[in-house]
Amino acid sequence: MNKTLFRTRIKFCGLTRPGDVRLASELGADAIGFVFAQCSPRRIEPEQARAMRNALAPLVSVVALFADTPAAEVREAIRQARPTLLQFHGDEDDAFCRGFGVPYIKAIPMGNAGTGDAQVESAAALQARYPNAAAFLFDGHARGGSGGQGARYDLKRIPTGLDKPFIVAGGLHPESVFDAIQATLPWGVDVSSGIESAHGIKDGEKMRRFVEEVRRADCHLDDDDDSGTSCAACGR
């Protein structure tokens, strides 16, 4: 596979400590995620998000994550965290997701509690159902479940033909992200449990290694590529 040379975006999700926010920024993460979903062990209150946002470096985005969260709670989280993007993991429809005046990402569950092989809609069906989504995120949780569990799935099941950017999540960690990028060529990757020592507690060394592996994938050229093109991520 000939890889289009561009920089894969990195999102570190489920941050709960200002120090982790600052380190994520310094390591080169493009976005950090604050979780407001009731079902998540990484859930924080809007006031906590406002305080942690002060640790954010310039040019790093905030993503606010929800799952079937009441509209009033979504609005309060937006007011406090001032996110660049919203991310919805529940059964929200397009009208709800776009109703807050902030661009949104729609998470698509790729797992099934019984078989681990849920039916995935086609690219056309997803885009028809969520025409205003800025991007789709494919995660390993089952429908009705929560993300951030490190659940893996067959990356070949990600629908082809998407006109919108897509983000890969689920089961990613420093040892797996290189292969995931090479297999799918995503716009971005999203990781939570794969860089943790405990729920919501990020491990600095794992964070650093994850970024290094993403950049290695970005700079990886096929052995038979003699086009003379250079890597957009590292200048090689």
Tab-separated table of C-alpha atoms in Angstrom:
chain	number	residue	atom	x	y	z
A	1	MET	CA	0.000	0.000	0.000
A	2	ASN	CA	1.364	3.403	-0.961
A	3	LYS	CA	0.738	5.771	1.886
A	4	THR	CA	-0.375	9.313	1.146
A	5	LEU	CA	2.112	11.454	2.999
A	6	PHE	CA	0.402	13.633	5.553
A	7	ARG	CA	0.505	14.016	9.291
A	8	THR	CA	-1.855	11.775	11.226
A	9	ARG	CA	-3.669	13.796	13.879
A	10	ILE	CA	-3.456	12.599	17.481
A	11	LYS	CA	-6.140	12.902	20.136
A	12	PHE	CA	-5.504	11.923	23.749
A	13	CYS	CA	-8.878	11.356	25.411
A	14	GLY	CA	-10.164	11.018	28.950
A	15	LEU	CA	-7.738	13.423	30.607
A	16	THR	CA	-8.469	14.249	34.235
A	17	ARG	CA	-5.333	16.077	35.463
A	18	PRO	CA	-3.877	19.443	34.398
A	19	GLY	CA	-0.371	17.983	34.281
A	20	ASP	CA	-1.457	15.406	31.725
A	21	VAL	CA	-3.046	18.151	29.626
A	22	ARG	CA	0.191	20.120	29.629
A	23	LEU	CA	2.312	17.057	28.802
A	24	ALA	CA	-0.018	16.034	25.978
A	25	SER	CA	0.391	19.512	24.518
A	26	GLU	CA	4.174	19.421	24.821
A	27	LEU	CA	4.403	15.973	23.212
A	28	GLY	CA	2.543	17.166	20.148
A	29	ALA	CA	-1.044	15.976	20.597
A	30	ASP	CA	-3.409	17.850	18.307
A	31	ALA	CA	-6.403	17.510	20.609
A	32	ILE	CA	-7.283	16.463	24.129
A	33	GLY	CA	-10.621	15.017	25.137
A	34	PHE	CA	-12.700	15.750	28.218
A	35	VAL	CA	-15.338	13.122	28.974
A	36	PHE	CA	-18.741	14.218	30.266
A	37	ALA	CA	-20.568	10.929	29.666
A	38	GLN	CA	-22.202	9.620	32.828
A	39	CYS	CA	-21.163	6.022	32.126
A	40	SER	CA	-17.432	6.721	31.946
A	41	PRO	CA	-14.918	6.240	34.797
A	42	ARG	CA	-13.045	9.215	33.289
A	43	ARG	CA	-15.997	11.555	33.595
A	44	ILE	CA	-15.215	15.046	34.891
A	45	GLU	CA	-17.410	17.951	35.879
A	46	PRO	CA	-17.595	21.065	33.689
A	47	GLU	CA	-15.857	23.110	36.385
A	48	GLN	CA	-12.923	20.687	36.339
A	49	ALA	CA	-12.695	20.998	32.571
A	50	ARG	CA	-12.540	24.774	32.821
A	51	ALA	CA	-9.608	24.544	35.246
A	52	MET	CA	-7.761	21.979	33.136
A	53	ARG	CA	-8.260	24.031	30.004
A	54	ASN	CA	-5.943	26.619	31.536
A	55	ALA	CA	-3.112	24.070	31.238
A	56	LEU	CA	-3.654	23.739	27.491
A	57	ALA	CA	-0.941	25.015	25.174
A	58	PRO	CA	-1.778	27.190	22.143
A	59	LEU	CA	-2.922	25.467	18.934
A	60	VAL	CA	-4.204	22.377	20.768
A	61	SER	CA	-7.933	21.688	20.476
A	62	VAL	CA	-10.416	20.633	23.148
A	63	VAL	CA	-12.956	17.908	22.342
A	64	ALA	CA	-15.939	17.377	24.662
A	65	LEU	CA	-17.294	13.826	24.711
A	66	PHE	CA	-20.911	12.885	25.460
A	67	ALA	CA	-23.100	9.787	25.305
A	68	ASP	CA	-26.863	10.349	25.339
A	69	THR	CA	-26.216	13.337	27.602
A	70	PRO	CA	-29.149	15.714	28.267
A	71	ALA	CA	-28.975	18.890	26.199
A	72	ALA	CA	-28.736	21.125	29.273
A	73	GLU	CA	-25.629	19.258	30.450
A	74	VAL	CA	-24.076	19.488	27.000
A	75	ARG	CA	-24.638	23.253	26.974
A	76	GLU	CA	-23.090	23.653	30.419
A	77	ALA	CA	-20.033	21.640	29.418
A	78	ILE	CA	-19.653	23.795	26.314
A	79	ARG	CA	-19.906	26.953	28.393
A	80	GLN	CA	-17.222	25.841	30.805
A	81	ALA	CA	-14.807	23.892	28.565
A	82	ARG	CA	-15.163	25.969	25.366
A	83	PRO	CA	-14.472	22.972	23.106
A	84	THR	CA	-13.503	23.173	19.468
A	85	LEU	CA	-15.362	19.944	18.715
A	86	LEU	CA	-18.073	17.806	20.279
A	87	GLN	CA	-17.934	14.012	20.153
A	88	PHE	CA	-21.099	11.939	20.541
A	89	HIS	CA	-20.991	8.240	21.441
A	90	GLY	CA	-24.670	7.511	22.022
A	91	ASP	CA	-27.812	7.225	19.907
A	92	GLU	CA	-27.942	10.951	19.189
A	93	ASP	CA	-29.287	11.948	15.781
A	94	ASP	CA	-27.832	14.591	13.491
A	95	ALA	CA	-30.284	17.274	14.587
A	96	PHE	CA	-29.266	16.875	18.236
A	97	CYS	CA	-25.540	16.754	17.484
A	98	ARG	CA	-25.555	19.911	15.356
A	99	GLY	CA	-27.908	21.780	17.635
A	100	PHE	CA	-25.196	23.332	19.824
A	101	GLY	CA	-23.448	25.448	17.212
A	102	VAL	CA	-20.151	23.531	17.558
A	103	PRO	CA	-18.796	21.102	14.917
A	104	TYR	CA	-19.189	17.481	15.928
A	105	ILE	CA	-17.649	14.037	15.480
A	106	LYS	CA	-19.958	11.012	15.518
A	107	ALA	CA	-18.567	7.859	17.085
A	108	ILE	CA	-19.596	4.602	15.415
A	109	PRO	CA	-19.608	1.447	17.588
A	110	MET	CA	-17.721	-1.409	15.956
A	111	GLY	CA	-18.219	-4.037	18.639
A	112	ASN	CA	-21.124	-6.221	19.713
A	113	ALA	CA	-21.546	-7.465	23.255
A	114	GLY	CA	-22.443	-10.949	22.013
A	115	THR	CA	-20.244	-11.557	19.012
A	116	GLY	CA	-17.757	-8.695	18.713
A	117	ASP	CA	-18.906	-8.392	15.098
A	118	ALA	CA	-21.684	-5.792	14.876
A	119	GLN	CA	-23.119	-4.889	11.490
A	120	VAL	CA	-21.554	-1.650	10.260
A	121	GLU	CA	-23.439	0.748	8.031
A	122	SER	CA	-22.025	1.636	4.651
A	123	ALA	CA	-20.225	4.922	4.097
A	124	ALA	CA	-23.214	6.238	2.156
A	125	ALA	CA	-25.653	5.295	4.928
A	126	LEU	CA	-23.530	6.872	7.657
A	127	GLN	CA	-23.119	10.093	5.721
A	128	ALA	CA	-26.840	10.216	4.946
A	129	ARG	CA	-27.693	9.717	8.619
A	130	TYR	CA	-25.149	12.263	9.868
A	131	PRO	CA	-24.783	14.756	7.001
A	132	ASN	CA	-23.421	17.489	9.261
A	133	ALA	CA	-20.747	15.416	11.015
A	134	ALA	CA	-17.260	16.878	10.662
A	135	ALA	CA	-15.781	13.380	10.928
A	136	PHE	CA	-16.561	9.827	12.006
A	137	LEU	CA	-14.741	7.982	14.777
A	138	PHE	CA	-14.715	4.182	14.736
A	139	ASP	CA	-14.371	2.685	18.219
A	140	GLY	CA	-14.466	-0.823	19.640
A	141	HIS	CA	-17.373	-0.393	22.030
A	142	ALA	CA	-20.740	-2.030	21.424
A	143	ARG	CA	-23.854	0.017	20.777
A	144	GLY	CA	-25.073	1.338	24.111
A	145	GLY	CA	-21.623	0.863	25.645
A	146	SER	CA	-18.947	3.431	26.341
A	147	GLY	CA	-15.682	4.095	24.559
A	148	GLY	CA	-12.285	4.198	26.191
A	149	GLN	CA	-12.259	0.493	27.061
A	150	GLY	CA	-9.479	-0.512	24.705
A	151	ALA	CA	-11.769	-2.926	22.875
A	152	ARG	CA	-10.295	-4.090	19.582
A	153	TYR	CA	-12.063	-4.916	16.322
A	154	ASP	CA	-11.138	-5.891	12.786
A	155	LEU	CA	-9.971	-2.672	11.138
A	156	LYS	CA	-10.973	-4.081	7.748
A	157	ARG	CA	-14.602	-3.536	8.794
A	158	ILE	CA	-14.232	0.245	8.640
A	159	PRO	CA	-16.414	1.249	5.672
A	160	THR	CA	-14.667	2.437	2.552
A	161	GLY	CA	-15.730	5.372	0.410
A	162	LEU	CA	-16.173	7.923	3.178
A	163	ASP	CA	-16.151	11.502	1.926
A	164	LYS	CA	-15.483	12.796	5.434
A	165	PRO	CA	-12.340	12.356	7.541
A	166	PHE	CA	-12.321	9.366	9.860
A	167	ILE	CA	-10.565	8.647	13.124
A	168	VAL	CA	-9.524	5.225	14.406
A	169	ALA	CA	-9.936	4.355	18.093
A	170	GLY	CA	-10.257	1.199	20.145
A	171	GLY	CA	-7.411	-1.036	21.247
A	172	LEU	CA	-4.713	1.445	20.302
A	173	HIS	CA	-1.485	1.680	22.309
A	174	PRO	CA	2.178	2.351	21.493
A	175	GLU	CA	2.682	-1.204	20.228
A	176	SER	CA	-0.347	-1.252	17.894
A	177	VAL	CA	-0.827	2.245	16.508
A	178	PHE	CA	1.836	1.967	13.788
A	179	ASP	CA	0.118	-1.035	12.213
A	180	ALA	CA	-3.320	0.547	12.605
A	181	ILE	CA	-2.227	3.638	10.690
A	182	GLN	CA	-0.549	1.605	7.972
A	183	ALA	CA	-3.686	-0.525	7.592
A	184	THR	CA	-6.271	2.253	7.475
A	185	LEU	CA	-4.528	5.575	6.613
A	186	PRO	CA	-6.847	7.509	8.917
A	187	TRP	CA	-7.136	11.256	9.335
A	188	GLY	CA	-6.451	10.758	13.036
A	189	VAL	CA	-6.084	8.317	15.915
A	190	ASP	CA	-7.730	8.535	19.313
A	191	VAL	CA	-6.369	6.839	22.430
A	192	SER	CA	-7.370	6.701	26.090
A	193	SER	CA	-6.757	3.437	27.975
A	194	GLY	CA	-3.721	2.631	25.827
A	195	ILE	CA	-1.706	5.450	27.431
A	196	GLU	CA	-2.894	4.984	31.014
A	197	SER	CA	-1.673	3.472	34.265
A	198	ALA	CA	-5.245	3.648	35.666
A	199	HIS	CA	-8.577	5.080	34.528
A	200	GLY	CA	-7.999	8.751	33.771
A	201	ILE	CA	-4.364	8.650	34.911
A	202	LYS	CA	-2.109	9.029	31.900
A	203	ASP	CA	1.357	7.498	31.765
A	204	GLY	CA	3.899	9.988	30.428
A	205	GLU	CA	6.177	7.374	28.895
A	206	LYS	CA	3.302	5.665	27.097
A	207	MET	CA	2.117	9.043	25.812
A	208	ARG	CA	5.588	9.817	24.454
A	209	ARG	CA	5.970	6.416	22.802
A	210	PHE	CA	2.513	6.649	21.254
A	211	VAL	CA	3.395	9.953	19.579
A	212	GLU	CA	6.707	8.521	18.373
A	213	GLU	CA	4.969	5.531	16.793
A	214	VAL	CA	2.425	7.743	15.029
A	215	ARG	CA	5.226	9.865	13.602
A	216	ARG	CA	7.129	6.725	12.577
A	217	ALA	CA	4.057	5.551	10.675
A	218	ASP	CA	3.746	8.942	9.006
A	219	CYS	CA	7.362	8.780	7.858
A	220	HIS	CA	7.266	5.149	6.771
A	221	LEU	CA	7.728	4.623	3.051
A	222	ASP	CA	7.229	1.365	1.224
A	223	ASP	CA	10.517	-0.327	0.336
A	224	ASP	CA	9.635	-0.105	-3.348
A	225	ASP	CA	8.725	3.599	-3.251
A	226	ASP	CA	11.334	5.427	-5.307
A	227	SER	CA	9.216	8.475	-6.067
A	228	GLY	CA	11.541	10.812	-4.210
A	229	THR	CA	8.697	12.257	-2.160
A	230	SER	CA	9.437	13.399	1.367
A	231	CYS	CA	7.614	12.887	4.617
A	232	ALA	CA	5.275	15.732	5.528
A	233	ALA	CA	5.516	14.865	9.212
A	234	CYS	CA	9.278	14.775	9.702
A	235	GLY	CA	10.774	16.339	6.585
A	236	ARG	CA	12.641	13.241	5.435
